[in-house]
C-alpha atoms as a printed R data frame, in Angstrom:
    type eleno elety resid chain resno      x      y       z
1   ATOM     1    CA   MET     A     1  0.000  0.000   0.000
2   ATOM     2    CA   PRO     A     2  1.446  3.409  -0.986
3   ATOM     3    CA   LEU     A     3  2.386  5.783   1.804
4   ATOM     4    CA   ALA     A     4  1.018  9.311   1.872
5   ATOM     5    CA   LEU     A     5  3.826 11.699   1.017
6   ATOM     6    CA   PRO     A     6  3.983 15.258   2.341
7   ATOM     7    CA   ALA     A     7  3.002 18.156   0.092
8   ATOM     8    CA   PRO     A     8  5.403 18.855  -2.797
9   ATOM     9    CA   GLU     A     9  8.296 21.233  -2.199
10  ATOM    10    CA   THR     A    10 10.263 23.229  -4.760
11  ATOM    11    CA   PHE     A    11 14.056 22.954  -4.656
12  ATOM    12    CA   ASP     A    12 16.106 25.453  -6.663
13  ATOM    13    CA   TRP     A    13 19.842 24.810  -6.805
14  ATOM    14    CA   SER     A    14 20.802 26.754  -9.921
15  ATOM    15    CA   ALA     A    15 17.838 28.565 -11.484
16  ATOM    16    CA   ALA     A    16 16.380 25.273 -12.726
17  ATOM    17    CA   PRO     A    17 13.956 24.158 -10.013
18  ATOM    18    CA   ALA     A    18 12.768 20.643  -9.265
19  ATOM    19    CA   ARG     A    19  9.506 20.048  -7.407
20  ATOM    20    CA   PHE     A    20  8.566 16.796  -5.665
21  ATOM    21    CA   SER     A    21  7.021 15.283  -2.571
22  ATOM    22    CA   PRO     A    22  9.893 14.277  -0.287
23  ATOM    23    CA   PRO     A    23  9.718 11.267   2.001
24  ATOM    24    CA   GLY     A    24  8.321 12.326   5.349
25  ATOM    25    CA   GLY     A    25  8.337 10.855   8.801
26  ATOM    26    CA   ASP     A    26 11.683  9.725  10.119
27  ATOM    27    CA   TRP     A    27 13.704 10.401   6.943
28  ATOM    28    CA   GLU     A    28 16.579 12.777   7.768
29  ATOM    29    CA   ARG     A    29 17.153 15.574   5.229
30  ATOM    30    CA   GLN     A    30 20.690 16.530   4.152
31  ATOM    31    CA   ARG     A    31 22.142 18.850   1.563
32  ATOM    32    CA   VAL     A    32 24.098 17.243  -1.287
33  ATOM    33    CA   GLN     A    33 26.985 19.202  -2.760
34  ATOM    34    CA   SER     A    34 29.725 16.901  -4.010
35  ATOM    35    CA   ALA     A    35 30.925 15.050  -7.099
36  ATOM    36    CA   GLY     A    36 29.356 17.698  -9.319
37  ATOM    37    CA   LEU     A    37 25.924 17.302  -7.700
38  ATOM    38    CA   GLN     A    38 23.765 19.840  -5.893
39  ATOM    39    CA   GLY     A    39 20.575 18.669  -4.297
40  ATOM    40    CA   VAL     A    40 19.019 16.967  -1.334
41  ATOM    41    CA   ARG     A    41 19.338 13.513   0.225
42  ATOM    42    CA   PHE     A    42 16.965 11.769   2.593
43  ATOM    43    CA   LEU     A    43 18.376  9.078   4.914
44  ATOM    44    CA   ARG     A    44 16.742  6.419   7.047
45  ATOM    45    CA   SER     A    45 18.136  3.214   8.562
46  ATOM    46    CA   GLY     A    46 20.462  2.208   5.751
47  ATOM    47    CA   SER     A    47 18.419  3.602   2.846
48  ATOM    48    CA   PHE     A    48 18.822  6.889   1.011
49  ATOM    49    CA   ILE     A    49 16.920  8.842  -1.622
50  ATOM    50    CA   THR     A    50 18.688 11.636  -3.496
51  ATOM    51    CA   VAL     A    51 17.326 14.175  -5.964
52  ATOM    52    CA   ALA     A    52 20.061 16.382  -7.378
53  ATOM    53    CA   GLU     A    53 21.283 18.286 -10.387
54  ATOM    54    CA   TYR     A    54 24.613 17.697 -12.107
55  ATOM    55    CA   THR     A    55 25.873 21.274 -11.980
56  ATOM    56    CA   SER     A    56 29.318 20.135 -13.144
57  ATOM    57    CA   LEU     A    57 27.801 19.328 -16.526
58  ATOM    58    CA   MET     A    58 27.622 23.055 -17.267
59  ATOM    59    CA   THR     A    59 31.412 23.537 -16.962
60  ATOM    60    CA   ARG     A    60 34.346 21.798 -18.615
61  ATOM    61    CA   HIS     A    61 35.447 19.033 -16.284
62  ATOM    62    CA   ALA     A    62 37.194 15.700 -16.098
63  ATOM    63    CA   ARG     A    63 36.371 12.431 -14.429
64  ATOM    64    CA   ILE     A    64 39.109 10.085 -13.336
65  ATOM    65    CA   GLY     A    65 37.996  6.500 -12.954
66  ATOM    66    CA   GLU     A    66 39.359  3.047 -13.298
67  ATOM    67    CA   ARG     A    67 39.473  3.493 -17.073
68  ATOM    68    CA   GLY     A    68 41.591  6.667 -16.853
69  ATOM    69    CA   ARG     A    69 40.844 10.350 -17.285
70  ATOM    70    CA   VAL     A    70 37.864 11.437 -19.381
71  ATOM    71    CA   ASP     A    71 37.438 15.138 -20.269
72  ATOM    72    CA   PHE     A    72 34.007 16.576 -20.990
73  ATOM    73    CA   ASP     A    73 33.031 19.835 -22.624
74  ATOM    74    CA   VAL     A    74 29.889 21.772 -21.878
75  ATOM    75    CA   PRO     A    75 27.096 20.201 -23.941
76  ATOM    76    CA   ARG     A    76 25.560 22.145 -26.796
77  ATOM    77    CA   PRO     A    77 22.313 24.021 -26.057
78  ATOM    78    CA   GLY     A    78 19.281 21.754 -26.328
79  ATOM    79    CA   PHE     A    79 21.250 18.599 -25.477
80  ATOM    80    CA   THR     A    80 19.385 15.332 -24.991
81  ATOM    81    CA   ILE     A    81 19.670 12.676 -22.307
82  ATOM    82    CA   ALA     A    82 21.384 10.342 -24.776
83  ATOM    83    CA   GLU     A    83 24.134 12.900 -25.375
84  ATOM    84    CA   VAL     A    84 25.125 13.332 -21.716
85  ATOM    85    CA   VAL     A    85 23.990 10.372 -19.612
86  ATOM    86    CA   ASP     A    86 27.146  8.330 -20.167
87  ATOM    87    CA   ARG     A    87 29.166 11.065 -18.440
88  ATOM    88    CA   VAL     A    88 27.455 10.453 -15.111
89  ATOM    89    CA   ARG     A    89 25.502  7.190 -15.338
90  ATOM    90    CA   PHE     A    90 26.120  4.597 -12.643
91  ATOM    91    CA   ASP     A    91 29.383  2.812 -13.439
92  ATOM    92    CA   PRO     A    92 29.948 -0.465 -11.568
93  ATOM    93    CA   GLU     A    93 33.573 -0.607 -12.752
94  ATOM    94    CA   ALA     A    94 34.346  2.590 -10.820
95  ATOM    95    CA   LYS     A    95 33.361  1.068  -7.473
96  ATOM    96    CA   PRO     A    96 35.916 -0.204  -4.926
97  ATOM    97    CA   PRO     A    97 36.854 -3.888  -5.246
98  ATOM    98    CA   TRP     A    98 34.907 -4.895  -2.120
99  ATOM    99    CA   VAL     A    99 31.653 -3.635  -3.670
100 ATOM   100    CA   LYS     A   100 30.076 -6.194  -5.975
101 ATOM   101    CA   ILE     A   101 27.368 -5.107  -8.410
102 ATOM   102    CA   ARG     A   102 24.911 -7.737  -9.646
103 ATOM   103    CA   ASP     A   103 21.909 -7.705 -11.953
104 ATOM   104    CA   LEU     A   104 22.718 -4.395 -13.619
105 ATOM   105    CA   ARG     A   105 19.836 -3.352 -15.907
106 ATOM   106    CA   ASP     A   106 19.781 -0.212 -18.006
107 ATOM   107    CA   GLY     A   107 16.623  0.981 -19.724
108 ATOM   108    CA   ARG     A   108 14.416  3.811 -20.863
109 ATOM   109    CA   HIS     A   109 11.806  5.496 -18.729
110 ATOM   110    CA   GLU     A   110  9.863  8.739 -18.454
111 ATOM   111    CA   VAL     A   111  9.927 11.336 -15.662
112 ATOM   112    CA   ASP     A   112  7.496 14.273 -15.754
113 ATOM   113    CA   GLY     A   113  6.794 13.513 -19.416
114 ATOM   114    CA   ARG     A   114 10.485 13.705 -20.322
115 ATOM   115    CA   SER     A   115 12.659 10.921 -21.682
116 ATOM   116    CA   ALA     A   116 14.809  9.429 -18.930
117 ATOM   117    CA   ARG     A   117 17.342  6.656 -18.445
118 ATOM   118    CA   ALA     A   118 16.855  4.183 -15.632
119 ATOM   119    CA   VAL     A   119 19.438  1.913 -14.030
120 ATOM   120    CA   ASP     A   120 18.658 -0.946 -11.611
121 ATOM   121    CA   TYR     A   121 21.253 -2.950  -9.707
122 ATOM   122    CA   ILE     A   122 21.966 -4.982  -6.595
123 ATOM   123    CA   TRP     A   123 24.755 -3.542  -4.413
124 ATOM   124    CA   ASP     A   124 26.724 -6.014  -2.251
125 ATOM   125    CA   ASP     A   125 29.073 -4.237   0.151
126 ATOM   126    CA   LYS     A   126 30.901 -6.380   2.713
127 ATOM   127    CA   GLY     A   127 27.925 -8.653   3.294
128 ATOM   128    CA   LYS     A   128 25.251 -5.935   3.159
129 ATOM   129    CA   THR     A   129 22.978 -6.221   0.137
130 ATOM   130    CA   LYS     A   130 20.941 -3.241  -1.073
131 ATOM   131    CA   GLN     A   131 18.672 -2.512  -3.999
132 ATOM   132    CA   GLY     A   132 19.792  0.361  -6.233
133 ATOM   133    CA   ARG     A   133 17.799  2.382  -8.742
134 ATOM   134    CA   GLU     A   134 18.626  5.626 -10.535
135 ATOM   135    CA   TYR     A   135 16.777  7.853 -12.993
136 ATOM   136    CA   TYR     A   136 18.517 10.454 -15.170
137 ATOM   137    CA   VAL     A   137 16.461 13.161 -16.856
138 ATOM   138    CA   VAL     A   138 17.142 16.426 -18.725
139 ATOM   139    CA   SER     A   139 14.941 19.477 -18.229
140 ATOM   140    CA   ARG     A   140 15.541 23.029 -19.526
141 ATOM   141    CA   GLY     A   141 19.217 22.328 -20.259
142 ATOM   142    CA   HIS     A   142 19.970 20.720 -16.873
143 ATOM   143    CA   LEU     A   143 20.662 17.082 -16.016
144 ATOM   144    CA   TYR     A   144 19.060 15.637 -12.871
145 ATOM   145    CA   VAL     A   145 19.393 12.319 -11.066
146 ATOM   146    CA   ALA     A   146 16.970 10.658  -8.674
147 ATOM   147    CA   ARG     A   147 18.886  7.928  -6.839
148 ATOM   148    CA   PHE     A   148 17.914  5.210  -4.377
149 ATOM   149    CA   ARG     A   149 19.991  2.678  -2.518
150 ATOM   150    CA   GLY     A   150 18.571  0.684   0.347
151 ATOM   151    CA   SER     A   151 16.074 -1.910   1.423
152 ATOM   152    CA   LEU     A   152 13.510 -3.356  -0.945
153 ATOM   153    CA   GLU     A   153 10.751 -2.123   1.407
154 ATOM   154    CA   ASP     A   154 11.765  1.517   0.738
155 ATOM   155    CA   LEU     A   155 11.893  1.143  -3.055
156 ATOM   156    CA   ALA     A   156  8.138  1.753  -3.447
157 ATOM   157    CA   LEU     A   157  8.479  5.030  -1.525
158 ATOM   158    CA   PHE     A   158 11.287  6.103  -3.863
159 ATOM   159    CA   GLU     A   159  9.048  5.373  -6.842
160 ATOM   160    CA   GLN     A   160  6.378  7.644  -5.335
161 ATOM   161    CA   VAL     A   161  8.954 10.427  -4.942
162 ATOM   162    CA   VAL     A   162  9.981 10.013  -8.607
163 ATOM   163    CA   GLU     A   163  6.330  9.960  -9.738
164 ATOM   164    CA   SER     A   164  5.822 13.309  -7.972
165 ATOM   165    CA   LEU     A   165  8.936 14.865  -9.582
166 ATOM   166    CA   GLU     A   166  8.282 17.774 -11.920
167 ATOM   167    CA   PHE     A   167 10.317 20.614 -13.350
168 ATOM   168    CA   PRO     A   168  8.447 23.921 -13.099
169 ATOM   169    CA   GLU     A   169  9.566 27.099 -14.783
170 ATOM   170    CA   PRO     A   170 11.864 29.237 -12.603
171 ATOM   171    CA   VAL     A   171 10.265 32.061 -10.642
172 ATOM   172    CA   GLU     A   172 12.429 35.101 -11.289
173 ATOM   173    CA   ASP     A   173 10.920 37.358  -8.646
174 ATOM   174    CA   ALA     A   174 10.788 34.913  -5.735
175 ATOM   175    CA   ALA     A   175 11.051 36.776  -2.430
176 ATOM   176    CA   TRP     A   176 13.927 34.606  -1.181
177 ATOM   177    CA   ARG     A   177 16.102 35.672  -4.144
178 ATOM   178    CA   ARG     A   178 15.872 39.359  -3.195
């Protein structure tokens, strides 16, 4: 049975807002600002839900992984998900050797009527097994990720959060920007 989520909130990290109903109750809210992401993470007993924007996509940057250094330029205006998702998509080969990824599935999806990429996986970390799911979506020239890792019981809640995700037009005269 679906849980009732709180009312939607608007999050604006870089003039490209995202609006969604966050998990309520005992989920702890934290700011995310690392690895090129800006957003919010919700934590509870070994599970997390993140909704964030890849702000690093808008500047020239490099990623160093197990396959060496990869440089990326700013994408052209009007870029599509297919043109940028491989820069940031979940990469099991970049994980530490003690983390084992099983059942990796990559597919197409839709978020707020926009084309999205979805990745499902099982994360085994030193005897702890977690379900993983990520959605990547482009809106108004910005790339977003909605990410879950945790218990199977919390996966349905994550899906509700993603179903509530929308990308409203920015409000230029918002009082908090003054």
